[in-house]
XYZ file of C-alpha atoms in Angstrom:
417
model
C -0.154 -0.047 -0.268
C 1.682 3.442 -1.506
C 0.852 6.903 -0.298
C 1.251 9.990 -1.786
C 4.211 12.240 -0.615
C 2.120 15.500 0.825
C 3.414 18.895 -0.505
C 5.617 20.883 2.147
C 5.619 24.124 2.826
C 9.106 25.990 2.112
C 9.770 28.562 4.168
C 12.721 31.725 3.764
C 14.160 33.268 6.773
C 15.878 36.088 5.574
C 17.468 38.828 7.860
C 18.548 42.165 5.795
C 22.182 42.791 7.276
C 24.768 44.152 5.978
C 26.506 42.499 3.510
C 23.506 39.855 3.820
C 25.330 38.427 7.015
C 22.590 37.360 9.101
C 24.488 34.137 11.727
C 21.145 32.348 11.342
C 21.837 28.904 12.683
C 19.148 26.414 13.659
C 18.727 24.907 16.357
C 17.153 20.997 17.483
C 13.345 20.573 16.868
C 10.845 18.158 18.618
C 10.108 14.698 18.103
C 6.747 14.115 17.211
C 5.125 11.449 19.132
C 5.599 7.929 17.929
C 1.764 6.738 18.986
C 0.792 9.221 16.071
C 1.255 9.966 13.353
C 4.678 12.858 12.661
C 3.954 16.165 12.395
C 4.897 18.252 9.634
C 8.615 19.846 10.069
C 10.142 22.485 8.404
C 12.987 22.283 9.660
C 14.914 20.838 6.397
C 12.951 22.880 3.939
C 14.048 26.608 5.559
C 16.595 28.211 3.667
C 18.044 31.834 4.140
C 21.108 33.697 2.831
C 23.189 34.117 5.874
C 25.949 32.894 6.700
C 25.776 30.260 9.876
C 27.667 31.468 12.912
C 27.889 35.175 11.949
C 27.947 37.161 14.685
C 27.725 40.732 13.254
C 23.883 41.385 12.108
C 23.058 44.636 11.203
C 20.612 46.023 14.362
C 19.073 48.679 11.974
C 17.772 46.143 9.556
C 14.543 44.196 9.724
C 14.597 40.667 10.402
C 11.777 39.243 7.513
C 10.750 35.717 7.341
C 8.939 34.784 4.285
C 7.146 31.686 3.034
C 7.558 30.850 -0.458
C 5.305 29.413 -3.110
C 1.715 29.284 -2.722
C 1.646 26.239 -0.973
C 1.135 26.678 2.662
C 1.802 30.244 4.669
C 3.025 31.644 8.212
C 0.843 30.850 11.543
C 3.568 32.660 14.157
C 6.473 34.390 14.769
C 7.556 35.032 17.680
C 11.344 36.633 18.243
C 13.109 37.345 21.587
C 16.638 38.391 22.972
C 18.384 36.255 25.849
C 17.246 38.923 28.121
C 13.646 38.211 27.224
C 12.797 40.905 25.064
C 10.537 40.470 22.454
C 10.905 41.777 18.707
C 7.591 43.650 18.205
C 6.403 42.368 14.580
C 3.700 42.473 11.352
C 2.306 39.029 10.148
C 0.497 40.137 6.316
C -2.866 38.349 6.453
C -2.577 35.678 4.301
C 0.739 34.110 6.110
C 2.964 34.817 3.425
C 5.386 37.183 4.940
C 5.959 38.356 8.685
C 9.232 41.802 9.052
C 9.550 43.492 12.559
C 8.359 46.718 12.923
C 10.850 48.162 15.410
C 15.386 48.359 15.458
C 16.730 44.940 17.065
C 18.624 45.301 19.954
C 22.500 45.570 19.481
C 25.183 43.210 20.828
C 22.007 40.470 21.262
C 21.853 37.182 20.844
C 18.340 36.324 19.519
C 16.145 33.202 19.399
C 13.568 33.099 16.387
C 10.387 30.262 15.896
C 8.378 30.349 12.820
C 5.146 28.313 13.162
C 3.692 27.419 9.618
C 1.237 24.628 7.992
C 0.301 23.252 4.753
C -2.932 23.541 2.786
C -3.989 20.560 4.643
C -3.079 21.913 7.931
C -0.420 20.071 8.993
C 2.030 21.963 11.530
C 5.383 23.090 11.640
C 7.882 24.369 13.406
C 11.536 26.140 13.195
C 14.278 27.513 15.295
C 17.140 30.237 14.390
C 18.965 31.326 16.538
C 21.376 35.055 15.712
C 23.792 37.510 16.787
C 23.251 41.419 16.533
C 26.931 43.422 16.213
C 27.688 45.925 19.449
C 26.820 49.361 19.077
C 29.488 51.784 18.063
C 28.517 54.307 20.631
C 27.329 53.286 23.932
C 25.175 55.309 26.513
C 25.711 54.348 30.160
C 23.293 55.229 32.695
C 24.985 55.467 36.568
C 21.954 55.722 39.471
C 22.563 57.876 42.321
C 22.600 58.020 45.474
C 24.500 54.980 46.818
C 22.781 52.527 48.362
C 22.098 53.158 52.048
C 19.372 54.282 54.361
C 17.689 58.032 53.519
C 14.967 60.147 54.456
C 11.468 60.284 53.072
C 12.835 63.485 50.553
C 15.673 61.892 48.568
C 15.572 62.131 44.773
C 16.816 59.779 42.678
C 19.445 60.247 39.864
C 20.725 58.999 36.697
C 23.436 60.725 34.898
C 24.005 59.277 31.423
C 27.461 59.233 30.069
C 26.113 60.975 26.727
C 24.157 64.050 26.123
C 20.710 62.973 24.526
C 18.608 66.356 23.344
C 16.512 65.258 20.995
C 12.880 64.695 22.591
C 12.639 61.721 20.447
C 16.059 59.701 22.149
C 14.651 60.554 25.331
C 11.659 59.248 25.593
C 13.596 56.003 24.520
C 16.279 56.481 27.714
C 13.491 57.108 29.796
C 10.809 54.439 29.052
C 13.872 52.478 29.654
C 14.570 53.680 33.407
C 12.563 51.494 35.443
C 11.905 52.637 39.342
C 9.953 49.956 41.527
C 8.894 50.678 45.076
C 7.159 48.715 47.619
C 4.940 49.999 48.853
C 3.598 50.940 45.115
C 3.949 55.065 44.886
C 3.678 57.489 41.398
C 6.316 59.192 40.526
C 7.945 60.588 37.229
C 11.186 61.648 36.664
C 12.364 64.961 35.395
C 15.175 66.070 32.434
C 17.286 68.944 34.259
C 19.841 69.078 31.881
C 20.810 66.787 28.709
C 22.306 63.988 30.463
C 20.818 63.649 33.557
C 17.294 63.318 34.929
C 15.750 63.171 38.834
C 13.385 60.967 39.542
C 10.750 61.899 43.048
C 7.660 60.477 43.509
C 3.883 62.861 43.499
C 4.561 63.627 47.636
C 7.578 61.989 49.567
C 8.496 57.924 50.298
C 6.485 55.851 51.842
C 8.078 55.202 55.759
C 10.604 52.257 55.314
C 9.758 52.007 51.657
C 11.826 49.628 49.674
C 13.016 51.413 46.031
C 15.098 50.142 43.509
C 16.408 51.786 40.545
C 17.386 49.678 37.007
C 17.822 50.090 33.097
C 16.471 48.145 30.425
C 18.275 50.351 27.902
C 20.898 47.796 27.106
C 21.416 47.681 23.510
C 18.119 49.695 22.215
C 18.914 52.178 19.761
C 18.274 55.823 21.450
C 20.044 57.580 18.617
C 21.691 57.156 15.311
C 24.714 55.116 16.318
C 24.233 55.061 20.061
C 23.148 52.137 22.039
C 22.192 51.471 25.185
C 24.742 49.995 27.726
C 24.604 47.614 30.800
C 23.611 50.058 33.766
C 23.794 48.465 38.063
C 20.906 48.741 39.590
C 20.479 50.843 42.398
C 18.689 49.411 45.726
C 17.909 51.951 48.516
C 15.679 52.113 51.966
C 13.672 54.968 53.243
C 13.337 55.293 57.358
C 11.120 57.137 58.939
C 9.327 60.646 57.698
C 11.539 63.306 59.404
C 10.733 66.402 58.863
C 12.505 69.932 60.266
C 10.335 73.302 59.847
C 12.192 76.363 60.360
C 9.990 79.551 61.049
C 12.277 82.274 60.290
C 9.601 84.909 61.423
C 8.899 83.714 64.820
C 12.630 82.156 65.197
C 12.268 78.638 66.337
C 12.328 75.038 64.475
C 9.708 72.081 64.822
C 11.156 68.341 64.313
C 8.256 66.108 63.606
C 8.970 62.319 63.039
C 6.284 60.649 61.627
C 3.788 63.230 61.852
C 4.130 63.257 65.679
C 6.267 66.452 66.976
C 9.005 65.014 68.796
C 11.720 68.699 69.779
C 10.929 72.562 69.134
C 13.930 74.165 68.639
C 14.910 77.776 69.019
C 16.351 78.709 66.123
C 18.513 82.244 64.482
C 18.013 82.393 60.916
C 19.989 84.508 57.990
C 19.732 87.995 59.349
C 19.090 91.216 56.028
C 21.021 91.265 53.093
C 22.355 86.823 53.992
C 18.247 86.139 54.595
C 18.030 81.683 54.738
C 16.318 80.727 51.556
C 12.495 79.435 51.565
C 11.251 76.137 50.950
C 11.538 72.421 50.800
C 15.226 71.263 51.176
C 17.049 68.117 51.737
C 20.214 66.778 54.324
C 22.693 66.075 51.904
C 25.244 65.233 54.123
C 26.603 65.925 58.028
C 30.091 66.829 58.893
C 31.469 66.815 62.715
C 33.291 69.585 62.354
C 33.778 72.799 59.235
C 36.008 75.336 59.085
C 33.209 78.946 57.800
C 34.621 81.629 56.337
C 33.144 84.687 54.915
C 35.324 84.443 51.990
C 33.298 81.654 50.822
C 30.069 83.420 49.964
C 31.872 86.544 48.818
C 32.654 88.613 51.770
C 35.474 89.737 52.026
C 38.354 89.475 54.799
C 38.602 92.357 57.861
C 34.875 93.757 56.580
C 32.133 94.202 59.549
C 30.375 90.849 58.220
C 33.758 88.845 57.786
C 33.837 85.467 59.765
C 36.542 82.870 60.392
C 34.453 80.334 62.859
C 34.944 76.836 63.850
C 31.668 75.233 63.890
C 30.674 71.715 65.179
C 27.442 69.193 64.134
C 26.970 70.880 60.890
C 24.522 69.126 58.862
C 24.590 70.671 55.017
C 21.281 71.749 52.805
C 23.222 73.324 50.209
C 25.701 72.467 47.936
C 26.842 76.429 48.294
C 26.837 76.319 52.417
C 24.039 76.685 54.261
C 24.272 74.628 57.229
C 21.594 73.694 60.223
C 24.520 74.042 62.722
C 25.633 74.712 65.812
C 26.079 78.473 66.834
C 27.104 78.823 70.628
C 27.771 82.974 69.850
C 24.475 83.618 68.815
C 22.257 81.311 71.969
C 21.260 84.961 73.223
C 19.776 85.670 69.646
C 17.688 82.039 69.220
C 14.367 82.300 69.387
C 14.561 86.229 69.126
C 16.210 87.552 66.288
C 17.777 86.354 63.379
C 21.419 87.144 62.586
C 23.335 84.488 60.864
C 24.808 85.124 57.260
C 21.878 82.223 56.352
C 22.480 79.363 57.431
C 19.980 78.007 60.861
C 21.991 78.230 63.814
C 21.381 76.907 67.762
C 22.643 75.547 70.667
C 25.360 73.373 71.099
C 23.419 70.711 72.660
C 20.105 70.666 69.976
C 22.562 71.117 67.160
C 23.931 67.390 68.765
C 20.434 66.202 68.877
C 19.756 67.829 65.232
C 23.018 65.910 64.673
C 21.713 62.827 65.572
C 18.713 62.537 64.578
C 18.549 63.477 60.860
C 19.990 61.319 57.840
C 20.513 61.853 54.325
C 17.478 62.524 52.138
C 15.267 63.889 55.059
C 12.902 66.870 54.852
C 14.459 70.699 55.847
C 11.816 73.492 55.014
C 12.046 76.875 55.510
C 8.906 79.250 55.975
C 8.737 82.985 57.198
C 12.149 84.070 55.900
C 12.327 87.210 53.638
C 15.382 85.104 51.527
C 14.505 83.830 47.667
C 12.987 80.452 47.278
C 14.895 77.602 47.532
C 16.520 76.445 43.384
C 14.386 73.349 42.468
C 18.449 71.917 41.407
C 22.165 72.854 41.415
C 22.084 73.682 44.747
C 21.044 70.822 46.378
C 18.084 68.641 45.985
C 14.843 71.288 45.408
C 12.753 68.756 43.710
C 10.371 69.183 45.996
C 9.634 72.997 45.706
C 8.010 72.285 41.836
C 4.393 71.764 42.197
C 3.712 67.970 40.779
C 1.601 69.233 37.858
C 4.857 70.922 36.505
C 6.870 68.256 37.540
C 5.448 65.615 35.054
C 6.623 68.320 32.202
C 9.911 67.984 32.606
C 9.090 64.102 31.616
C 9.720 62.662 28.178
C 7.114 60.861 28.457
C 4.576 62.797 30.957
C 4.527 66.110 29.411
C 1.784 65.611 27.190
C -0.323 63.690 28.856
C -1.340 66.034 32.209
C -3.396 68.104 29.524
C -5.767 65.225 28.092
C -5.766 63.915 32.014
C -7.230 67.182 33.399
C -9.359 67.312 30.252
C -11.335 64.471 31.333
C -11.181 64.420 34.356
C -12.794 68.391 34.428
C -16.279 68.821 35.982
C -18.662 68.757 33.186
C -21.034 71.949 33.625
C -24.744 71.631 33.317
C -26.227 73.116 30.778
C -28.690 75.848 31.719
C -32.264 75.739 31.888
């Protein structure tokens, strides 16, 4: 008893790459069950125009899979790199052709699975693998701050090794920068400079949260000849919610832990001409001893306002030299008048307590001063002085969505009767 051989579909898998060097190699195919008829297997019928073992496929060229002839069709194609990132693609209505619709990653190992069927519905499977060439120029991301424990006001930073100016390229970068928080919070990135982003939640981090930042940018095309590089992830832990609010008009600081007042301290802030900045600041660090000189803020030596003092228990809140520190020379004015050159001064005992209580990332807010508002960037972390709606506009992904959301949720006016 004889059977006519079943017509098989012949597939061609084409990688359009420089010099047509695809580097495709076949993997092993699954075996049919011995208790059933052998399924249609396209493995030996696939052809491709590439050099097996090649590792220099052009990531900017599309991946194409084609069914030749009219004896069968492609039913499904999946392509993914070693990290599990799938390649977006489109299959024609008649199943004759599939092509990728997004650039491949550079320096990545890909596995492609092609499913087919012939005119009688018999299935076929073909697996291929290839590697793309590395990018000519790499963009690396360095997250900050250093791993450790911080206060609820600590922003995250992402420093890029190259400047990114084009809005579309910025969107690619930002889409790949991920922040996970437990408990979860709403947050967003803000482009401070062409090579620097800050991330903060809508409000402060939850107490005792765990925050992780990482990048999925490796191999992804950012701009012409610029591809993402591997970057080290970051994990930080958040402590209690410590907030120190100084009212420069009443000359007192109120310190809260998780909403409960734990201390009220008489202080002195900047005198006229040297008024302390208003607004929210974030603790940048602590220095047991600092030599403070008037020349550091432009006061000439020998003038009536010049000074050269040893300062203890100094908690820094700006890079330009604003501290909360011990000021035993002004104890008589603390709680009554503002006599400093911009810092918040208190007794040595209170300064030691404050120094031991706060940590980097804790909130230090000043109200009631004649001084200017704290700069959002460049002199510490003034990120919290930007309203959330404006903060979203600093994102390459969210800038236009805030207005759309406002329109969706805007209250509807009732028609006049």
